[in-house]
Amino acid sequence: MKPAVKVTITGAAGHIGYALVFRVASGAMFGQKQPVILRLLEIPQSMSSLSGVGMELEDCAFPLLHDIVLTDDPAIGFRDTDYAILIGAKPRSKGMERKDLITENAKIFSAQGKSINRYASEYVRVLVVGNPANTNALIASANAPDLERNQFTAMTRLDHNRALGQLANKTNSLVADINRMTIWGNHSMTQYPHIDNCTVNGFSVFDLVSRDWAIDHFIPRIQRRGAEIINARGLSSAASAADAVVDHVHDWALGTRDGDWISMAVPSDGGYGIEEGVVFSYPVTCKDGEYEIVKGLELDELSISRLKASEKELREERAIIEDLLPKG
Ligand code: NAX
């Protein structure tokens, strides 16, 4: 059997964490031949709850789960880890301004970036889920000077999967029949869900839906889907977010389907006119554990303006936390 992959999950006692850890342990993330070691990292106040999660993991008797470590110490949680999935974050409390939320979380992610730099495997791959995810990934990466920037990504796969689900409904097709969905930009209301390159069963999407439907219904529905779930459930997306984590890491590690791509927020290489370094969601293909931004797609005026609006928001978020970015 292959050596076990070490996976660190922060915020593992939270809603998304609870929906995620069992799926990773069951083999959904890396396949049925790949054992895993789970390092679950929490804050001291949540360690009691985390111990219950640990007991339930033991009670599942997953054959692929070779060890479980429960800790509130980043030196133990991130030690030699291969994958760091950063979910734990400070939620927005009543009366808290967006600026304060960004600043509070920036402190968490700058500290975690330093810990990952110090303790994790030099080949570690990092996925940031905790919001504001794109900017948190930027901060973590900036505080990990010994690692490459492209080892840090943020999650827009939930938005991507939501978009696939809505398009499949509308076109009366299967999700698996749809290729080349794209989410551009920030994981926020300024994200740009874009179907112009989509094919459904090999046909152009515009053989089946109109541009007006895309602009008036599809795009706003995906942008507001998180709020739609909160209104219905009284809680934010958890199982679907955990599923998107599984998909993001699975495809990064094991590759994307031929002829298709996925959406990942990654440090911009300047592509499509986006400032270099900003963590921006792009269409990417993955192979052998590496991702590559899809090049050469044509964008119309509307799309360019949407990308620019999301980039502007990301620059504004970065300006708020500029002090926590190491100089030079
Ligand atoms: P919960 O509040 O249920 O869980 C968060 C957990 O993180 C708690 O158990 C808490 O103790 C822990 N935690 C807090 N600070 C920590 C730290 N410094 N180190 C380790 N653990 C820490 O939130 P949940 O619903 O699980 O959501 C977690 C984050 O995901 C939030 O920031 C949320 O906004 C974000 N989301 C991001 C999504 C995305 O697509 N990128 C979608 C889903 C979700 O909204």
Short mmCIF file of C-alpha atoms and ligand atoms in Angstrom, two decimals:
data_model
loop_
_atom_site.label_atom_id
_atom_site.label_comp_id
_atom_site.label_asym_id
_atom_site.label_seq_id
_atom_site.Cartn_x
_atom_site.Cartn_y
_atom_site.Cartn_z
CA MET A 1 0.00 0.00 0.00
CA LYS A 2 1.13 3.57 -0.74
CA PRO A 3 2.40 5.74 2.16
CA ALA A 4 -0.39 7.74 3.79
CA VAL A 5 -1.05 11.30 2.65
CA LYS A 6 -1.12 13.79 5.53
CA VAL A 7 -4.09 16.14 5.40
CA THR A 8 -4.47 19.03 7.85
CA ILE A 9 -7.95 20.48 8.24
CA THR A 10 -8.43 23.62 10.33
CA GLY A 11 -11.83 24.37 11.82
CA ALA A 12 -12.55 20.64 11.72
CA ALA A 13 -15.19 20.83 14.45
CA GLY A 14 -17.20 23.43 12.50
CA HIS A 15 -20.07 22.82 10.11
CA ILE A 16 -18.01 22.36 6.95
CA GLY A 17 -15.30 20.45 8.81
CA TYR A 18 -17.84 17.99 10.18
CA ALA A 19 -19.22 17.37 6.69
CA LEU A 20 -15.71 16.99 5.25
CA VAL A 21 -13.56 14.82 7.50
CA PHE A 22 -15.56 11.61 7.01
CA ARG A 23 -15.42 11.95 3.24
CA VAL A 24 -11.65 12.45 3.24
CA ALA A 25 -11.27 9.42 5.54
CA SER A 26 -13.49 7.30 3.30
CA GLY A 27 -11.31 7.85 0.23
CA ALA A 28 -13.47 10.37 -1.65
CA MET A 29 -10.62 12.86 -1.98
CA PHE A 30 -7.66 10.72 -3.09
CA GLY A 31 -9.26 7.46 -4.20
CA GLN A 32 -9.71 4.01 -2.72
CA LYS A 33 -6.03 3.02 -2.85
CA GLN A 34 -4.64 6.01 -0.98
CA PRO A 35 -4.47 5.90 2.83
CA VAL A 36 -4.72 9.19 4.72
CA ILE A 37 -3.64 10.64 8.05
CA LEU A 38 -5.95 13.37 9.35
CA ARG A 39 -4.52 16.24 11.41
CA LEU A 40 -7.45 18.20 12.73
CA LEU A 41 -6.54 21.65 14.03
CA GLU A 42 -8.90 23.71 16.15
CA ILE A 43 -8.84 26.55 18.65
CA PRO A 44 -8.72 25.60 22.37
CA GLN A 45 -12.43 26.46 22.93
CA SER A 46 -13.50 23.90 20.27
CA MET A 47 -11.23 21.00 21.39
CA SER A 48 -14.01 19.29 23.33
CA SER A 49 -16.28 19.27 20.30
CA LEU A 50 -13.33 18.13 18.16
CA SER A 51 -12.75 15.17 20.48
CA GLY A 52 -16.29 14.01 19.63
CA VAL A 53 -15.50 14.26 15.91
CA GLY A 54 -12.38 12.16 16.56
CA MET A 55 -14.45 9.50 18.37
CA GLU A 56 -16.92 9.31 15.50
CA LEU A 57 -14.06 8.93 13.02
CA GLU A 58 -12.74 5.98 15.07
CA ASP A 59 -16.24 4.50 15.18
CA CYS A 60 -16.45 4.52 11.40
CA ALA A 61 -13.44 2.13 11.22
CA PHE A 62 -12.38 3.54 7.85
CA PRO A 63 -9.79 1.16 6.35
CA LEU A 64 -7.93 4.02 4.65
CA LEU A 65 -7.63 6.16 7.79
CA HIS A 66 -4.19 5.37 9.23
CA ASP A 67 -4.08 7.95 12.01
CA ILE A 68 -6.05 10.82 13.52
CA VAL A 69 -4.37 13.71 15.32
CA LEU A 70 -6.50 16.24 17.21
CA THR A 71 -4.69 19.39 18.24
CA ASP A 72 -4.85 23.11 18.89
CA ASP A 73 -1.11 23.46 18.26
CA PRO A 74 -0.17 24.54 14.70
CA ALA A 75 3.31 23.02 15.15
CA ILE A 76 1.67 19.59 15.48
CA GLY A 77 -1.22 20.24 13.10
CA PHE A 78 0.92 21.34 10.15
CA ARG A 79 4.00 19.15 10.75
CA ASP A 80 5.15 17.62 7.43
CA THR A 81 1.66 17.96 6.06
CA ASP A 82 1.00 17.35 2.36
CA TYR A 83 -2.33 19.17 2.13
CA ALA A 84 -3.49 22.06 4.34
CA ILE A 85 -7.19 22.81 4.09
CA LEU A 86 -7.83 26.08 5.92
CA ILE A 87 -11.49 26.30 6.86
CA GLY A 88 -11.36 27.75 10.39
CA ALA A 89 -12.09 31.45 10.36
CA LYS A 90 -13.79 34.11 12.41
CA PRO A 91 -17.46 34.48 11.50
CA ARG A 92 -19.04 37.89 10.96
CA SER A 93 -20.71 38.87 14.21
CA LYS A 94 -23.55 41.33 14.69
CA GLY A 95 -22.53 44.90 14.01
CA MET A 96 -19.13 43.86 12.64
CA GLU A 97 -18.08 45.76 9.54
CA ARG A 98 -16.66 44.01 6.51
CA LYS A 99 -13.36 45.80 7.06
CA ASP A 100 -13.13 44.39 10.61
CA LEU A 101 -13.95 40.88 9.39
CA ILE A 102 -11.15 41.08 6.82
CA THR A 103 -8.68 42.40 9.39
CA GLU A 104 -9.57 39.81 12.04
CA ASN A 105 -9.21 36.95 9.58
CA ALA A 106 -6.02 38.37 8.14
CA LYS A 107 -4.39 37.84 11.55
CA ILE A 108 -5.41 34.16 11.57
CA PHE A 109 -4.20 33.51 8.03
CA SER A 110 -0.91 35.37 8.36
CA ALA A 111 -0.11 33.25 11.44
CA GLN A 112 -1.13 30.07 9.62
CA GLY A 113 0.97 31.03 6.58
CA LYS A 114 3.99 31.33 8.89
CA SER A 115 3.26 27.97 10.52
CA ILE A 116 2.82 26.24 7.16
CA ASN A 117 6.09 27.75 5.97
CA ARG A 118 7.86 26.47 9.07
CA TYR A 119 6.33 23.04 9.61
CA ALA A 120 4.65 21.70 6.45
CA SER A 121 6.16 19.59 3.68
CA GLU A 122 8.00 21.74 1.14
CA TYR A 123 5.58 20.35 -1.46
CA VAL A 124 2.45 21.22 0.58
CA ARG A 125 -0.67 22.26 -1.29
CA VAL A 126 -2.90 24.74 0.47
CA LEU A 127 -6.61 25.34 -0.05
CA VAL A 128 -8.18 28.32 1.73
CA VAL A 129 -11.93 28.07 2.36
CA GLY A 130 -12.42 30.49 5.29
CA ASN A 131 -13.69 33.86 4.11
CA PRO A 132 -12.66 36.22 2.63
CA ALA A 133 -11.04 33.19 0.98
CA ASN A 134 -9.11 34.85 -1.88
CA THR A 135 -7.54 37.51 0.32
CA ASN A 136 -6.84 35.03 3.12
CA ALA A 137 -4.94 32.88 0.60
CA LEU A 138 -2.94 35.93 -0.46
CA ILE A 139 -2.02 36.69 3.16
CA ALA A 140 -1.11 33.08 3.97
CA SER A 141 1.09 32.84 0.89
CA ALA A 142 2.79 36.20 1.55
CA ASN A 143 3.73 34.90 5.00
CA ALA A 144 5.24 31.69 3.63
CA PRO A 145 8.36 33.00 1.85
CA ASP A 146 9.99 29.57 1.38
CA LEU A 147 7.04 28.20 -0.57
CA GLU A 148 5.95 29.01 -4.12
CA ARG A 149 2.92 31.24 -4.52
CA ASN A 150 1.22 28.62 -6.67
CA GLN A 151 1.11 26.25 -3.68
CA PHE A 152 -1.70 28.46 -2.30
CA THR A 153 -5.21 28.45 -3.72
CA ALA A 154 -8.68 29.54 -2.58
CA MET A 155 -12.01 27.86 -3.17
CA THR A 156 -14.46 28.89 -5.87
CA ARG A 157 -15.37 25.28 -6.64
CA LEU A 158 -18.64 25.58 -4.74
CA ASP A 159 -19.66 28.44 -7.04
CA HIS A 160 -18.51 26.35 -10.03
CA ASN A 161 -20.56 23.35 -8.92
CA ARG A 162 -23.60 25.53 -8.19
CA ALA A 163 -23.32 26.88 -11.73
CA LEU A 164 -23.12 23.35 -13.18
CA GLY A 165 -26.22 22.33 -11.22
CA GLN A 166 -28.25 25.31 -12.44
CA LEU A 167 -27.19 24.89 -16.06
CA ALA A 168 -27.96 21.15 -15.97
CA ASN A 169 -31.47 21.95 -14.66
CA LYS A 170 -32.08 24.58 -17.28
CA THR A 171 -30.87 22.46 -20.22
CA ASN A 172 -32.42 19.25 -18.91
CA SER A 173 -29.03 17.55 -19.13
CA LEU A 174 -26.67 15.79 -16.75
CA VAL A 175 -23.92 17.68 -14.95
CA ALA A 176 -21.43 15.22 -16.46
CA ASP A 177 -22.52 16.31 -19.96
CA ILE A 178 -21.44 19.92 -19.33
CA ASN A 179 -17.86 21.05 -19.95
CA ARG A 180 -15.91 24.26 -19.48
CA MET A 181 -17.90 26.11 -16.85
CA THR A 182 -15.95 29.08 -15.45
CA ILE A 183 -16.09 31.23 -12.34
CA TRP A 184 -13.87 34.30 -12.60
CA GLY A 185 -12.75 36.55 -9.75
CA ASN A 186 -13.49 36.76 -6.07
CA HIS A 187 -15.55 34.30 -3.99
CA SER A 188 -18.09 37.06 -3.32
CA MET A 189 -20.96 38.85 -5.01
CA THR A 190 -18.55 40.22 -7.64
CA GLN A 191 -17.69 36.74 -8.91
CA TYR A 192 -18.45 36.26 -12.60
CA PRO A 193 -20.05 32.92 -13.47
CA HIS A 194 -19.45 32.60 -17.23
CA ILE A 195 -21.01 30.06 -19.58
CA ASP A 196 -19.84 31.33 -22.97
CA ASN A 197 -17.33 28.49 -23.37
CA CYS A 198 -19.65 25.78 -22.04
CA THR A 199 -20.67 22.84 -24.14
CA VAL A 200 -23.56 20.55 -23.32
CA ASN A 201 -23.20 17.11 -24.89
CA GLY A 202 -20.68 18.68 -27.28
CA PHE A 203 -23.04 21.45 -28.47
CA SER A 204 -22.62 25.16 -27.71
CA VAL A 205 -24.60 26.16 -24.63
CA PHE A 206 -26.26 28.92 -26.65
CA ASP A 207 -28.06 26.28 -28.74
CA LEU A 208 -30.01 25.60 -25.54
CA VAL A 209 -30.17 28.82 -23.50
CA SER A 210 -30.24 32.52 -24.40
CA ARG A 211 -27.72 35.16 -23.40
CA ASP A 212 -30.56 37.05 -21.73
CA TRP A 213 -31.23 34.06 -19.45
CA ALA A 214 -27.53 33.92 -18.58
CA ILE A 215 -27.34 37.62 -17.72
CA ASP A 216 -30.72 38.14 -16.07
CA HIS A 217 -31.20 34.84 -14.23
CA PHE A 218 -28.19 32.55 -14.15
CA ILE A 219 -25.43 34.98 -13.09
CA PRO A 220 -27.35 36.66 -10.24
CA ARG A 221 -28.66 33.30 -9.00
CA ILE A 222 -25.14 31.88 -8.65
CA GLN A 223 -23.85 35.10 -7.09
CA ARG A 224 -26.65 34.97 -4.49
CA ARG A 225 -26.87 31.23 -4.01
CA GLY A 226 -25.10 31.34 -0.65
CA ALA A 227 -27.73 33.79 0.66
CA GLU A 228 -30.53 31.66 -0.85
CA ILE A 229 -29.28 28.66 1.16
CA ILE A 230 -29.00 30.69 4.37
CA ASN A 231 -32.57 31.98 3.94
CA ALA A 232 -33.89 28.45 3.46
CA ARG A 233 -31.80 26.55 6.00
CA GLY A 234 -31.05 29.21 8.55
CA LEU A 235 -27.42 28.12 8.24
CA SER A 236 -24.77 28.60 5.58
CA SER A 237 -23.79 25.93 3.05
CA ALA A 238 -21.87 23.14 4.72
CA ALA A 239 -22.28 19.78 2.95
CA SER A 240 -22.02 21.36 -0.50
CA ALA A 241 -18.99 23.37 0.64
CA ALA A 242 -17.34 20.18 1.95
CA ASP A 243 -18.13 18.45 -1.34
CA ALA A 244 -16.47 21.31 -3.22
CA VAL A 245 -13.36 20.93 -1.03
CA VAL A 246 -13.21 17.25 -1.98
CA ASP A 247 -13.55 18.11 -5.68
CA HIS A 248 -10.97 20.93 -5.59
CA VAL A 249 -8.25 18.85 -3.91
CA HIS A 250 -9.14 15.67 -5.83
CA ASP A 251 -8.74 17.40 -9.20
CA TRP A 252 -5.61 19.30 -8.17
CA ALA A 253 -3.98 16.06 -7.01
CA LEU A 254 -5.31 13.63 -9.62
CA GLY A 255 -6.06 15.82 -12.65
CA THR A 256 -9.01 17.26 -14.56
CA ARG A 257 -11.04 15.41 -17.20
CA ASP A 258 -9.80 15.58 -20.82
CA GLY A 259 -11.48 18.46 -22.64
CA ASP A 260 -12.77 20.04 -19.44
CA TRP A 261 -11.54 22.53 -16.87
CA ILE A 262 -12.44 23.62 -13.36
CA SER A 263 -12.44 26.92 -11.47
CA MET A 264 -9.80 27.61 -8.83
CA ALA A 265 -8.76 30.90 -7.23
CA VAL A 266 -5.00 31.10 -7.78
CA PRO A 267 -2.34 33.83 -7.75
CA SER A 268 -2.75 35.75 -11.01
CA ASP A 269 0.10 35.49 -13.50
CA GLY A 270 -1.17 38.69 -15.14
CA GLY A 271 -3.44 36.67 -17.42
CA TYR A 272 -6.62 38.30 -18.76
CA GLY A 273 -5.39 41.71 -17.56
CA ILE A 274 -5.58 40.89 -13.85
CA GLU A 275 -2.84 42.33 -11.65
CA GLU A 276 -0.13 39.78 -10.97
CA GLY A 277 -0.28 38.17 -7.53
CA VAL A 278 -3.95 38.91 -6.77
CA VAL A 279 -5.67 35.60 -5.90
CA PHE A 280 -8.28 35.39 -8.65
CA SER A 281 -10.55 32.59 -9.78
CA TYR A 282 -9.62 31.32 -13.25
CA PRO A 283 -10.44 28.33 -15.41
CA VAL A 284 -7.61 25.84 -14.83
CA THR A 285 -6.61 22.37 -15.94
CA CYS A 286 -4.69 20.09 -13.58
CA LYS A 287 -2.21 17.31 -14.25
CA ASP A 288 0.33 15.50 -12.07
CA GLY A 289 -0.44 17.68 -9.05
CA GLU A 290 0.02 20.99 -10.88
CA TYR A 291 -2.54 23.42 -12.21
CA GLU A 292 -2.34 25.61 -15.27
CA ILE A 293 -4.48 28.65 -16.08
CA VAL A 294 -6.37 28.16 -19.36
CA LYS A 295 -4.96 30.66 -21.84
CA GLY A 296 -6.35 32.41 -24.89
CA LEU A 297 -10.08 32.56 -24.13
CA GLU A 298 -11.91 35.44 -25.81
CA LEU A 299 -13.79 37.80 -23.54
CA ASP A 300 -16.43 40.29 -24.68
CA GLU A 301 -16.80 43.81 -23.26
CA LEU A 302 -19.30 42.73 -20.61
CA SER A 303 -17.01 39.95 -19.38
CA ILE A 304 -13.97 42.22 -19.24
CA SER A 305 -15.90 44.76 -17.15
CA ARG A 306 -17.07 42.00 -14.77
CA LEU A 307 -13.51 40.70 -14.33
CA LYS A 308 -12.27 44.21 -13.67
CA ALA A 309 -14.99 44.83 -11.05
CA SER A 310 -13.98 41.69 -9.16
CA GLU A 311 -10.29 42.57 -9.43
CA LYS A 312 -11.09 46.03 -8.01
CA GLU A 313 -12.80 44.44 -5.01
CA LEU A 314 -9.79 42.19 -4.42
CA ARG A 315 -7.41 45.15 -4.57
CA GLU A 316 -9.59 46.94 -2.02
CA GLU A 317 -9.50 43.91 0.28
CA ARG A 318 -5.73 43.78 -0.10
CA ALA A 319 -5.44 47.49 0.76
CA ILE A 320 -7.25 46.82 4.07
CA ILE A 321 -4.67 44.20 5.13
CA GLU A 322 -1.60 45.75 3.49
CA ASP A 323 0.06 46.08 6.93
CA LEU A 324 0.07 42.31 7.37
CA LEU A 325 1.85 41.67 4.08
CA PRO A 326 5.60 41.40 4.62
CA LYS A 327 7.46 44.20 2.86
CA GLY A 328 9.93 43.66 0.04
P1 NAX B 1 -18.18 27.28 11.63
O1 NAX B 1 -18.26 28.52 12.45
O2 NAX B 1 -19.24 26.24 11.76
O3 NAX B 1 -16.78 26.55 11.92
C1 NAX B 1 -15.59 27.24 11.98
C2 NAX B 1 -14.66 26.45 12.86
O4 NAX B 1 -13.37 27.06 12.77
C3 NAX B 1 -15.05 26.47 14.34
O5 NAX B 1 -15.08 25.13 14.82
C4 NAX B 1 -13.94 27.29 15.01
O6 NAX B 1 -13.64 26.82 16.30
C5 NAX B 1 -12.78 27.05 14.04
N1 NAX B 1 -11.73 28.08 14.07
C6 NAX B 1 -11.87 29.42 14.20
N2 NAX B 1 -10.67 30.00 14.18
C7 NAX B 1 -9.75 29.03 14.02
C8 NAX B 1 -8.33 29.01 13.94
N3 NAX B 1 -7.61 30.14 14.03
N4 NAX B 1 -7.72 27.82 13.78
C9 NAX B 1 -8.41 26.68 13.70
N5 NAX B 1 -9.77 26.63 13.79
C10 NAX B 1 -10.42 27.80 13.94
O7 NAX B 1 -18.05 27.78 10.11
P2 NAX B 1 -18.28 26.96 8.77
O8 NAX B 1 -19.71 27.02 8.38
O9 NAX B 1 -17.62 25.63 8.87
O10 NAX B 1 -17.51 27.91 7.73
C11 NAX B 1 -16.12 28.10 7.82
C12 NAX B 1 -15.65 29.17 6.85
O11 NAX B 1 -15.92 28.79 5.49
C13 NAX B 1 -16.32 30.53 7.03
O12 NAX B 1 -15.34 31.55 6.94
C14 NAX B 1 -17.26 30.62 5.83
O13 NAX B 1 -17.56 31.94 5.48
C15 NAX B 1 -16.43 29.92 4.79
N6 NAX B 1 -17.10 29.45 3.58
C16 NAX B 1 -16.43 29.51 2.41
C17 NAX B 1 -16.95 29.02 1.22
C18 NAX B 1 -16.17 29.07 -0.04
O14 NAX B 1 -16.73 28.68 -1.07
N7 NAX B 1 -14.92 29.55 -0.09
C19 NAX B 1 -18.32 28.45 1.17
C20 NAX B 1 -18.83 28.02 2.51
C21 NAX B 1 -18.47 28.94 3.66
O15 NAX B 1 -19.33 30.03 3.64
#
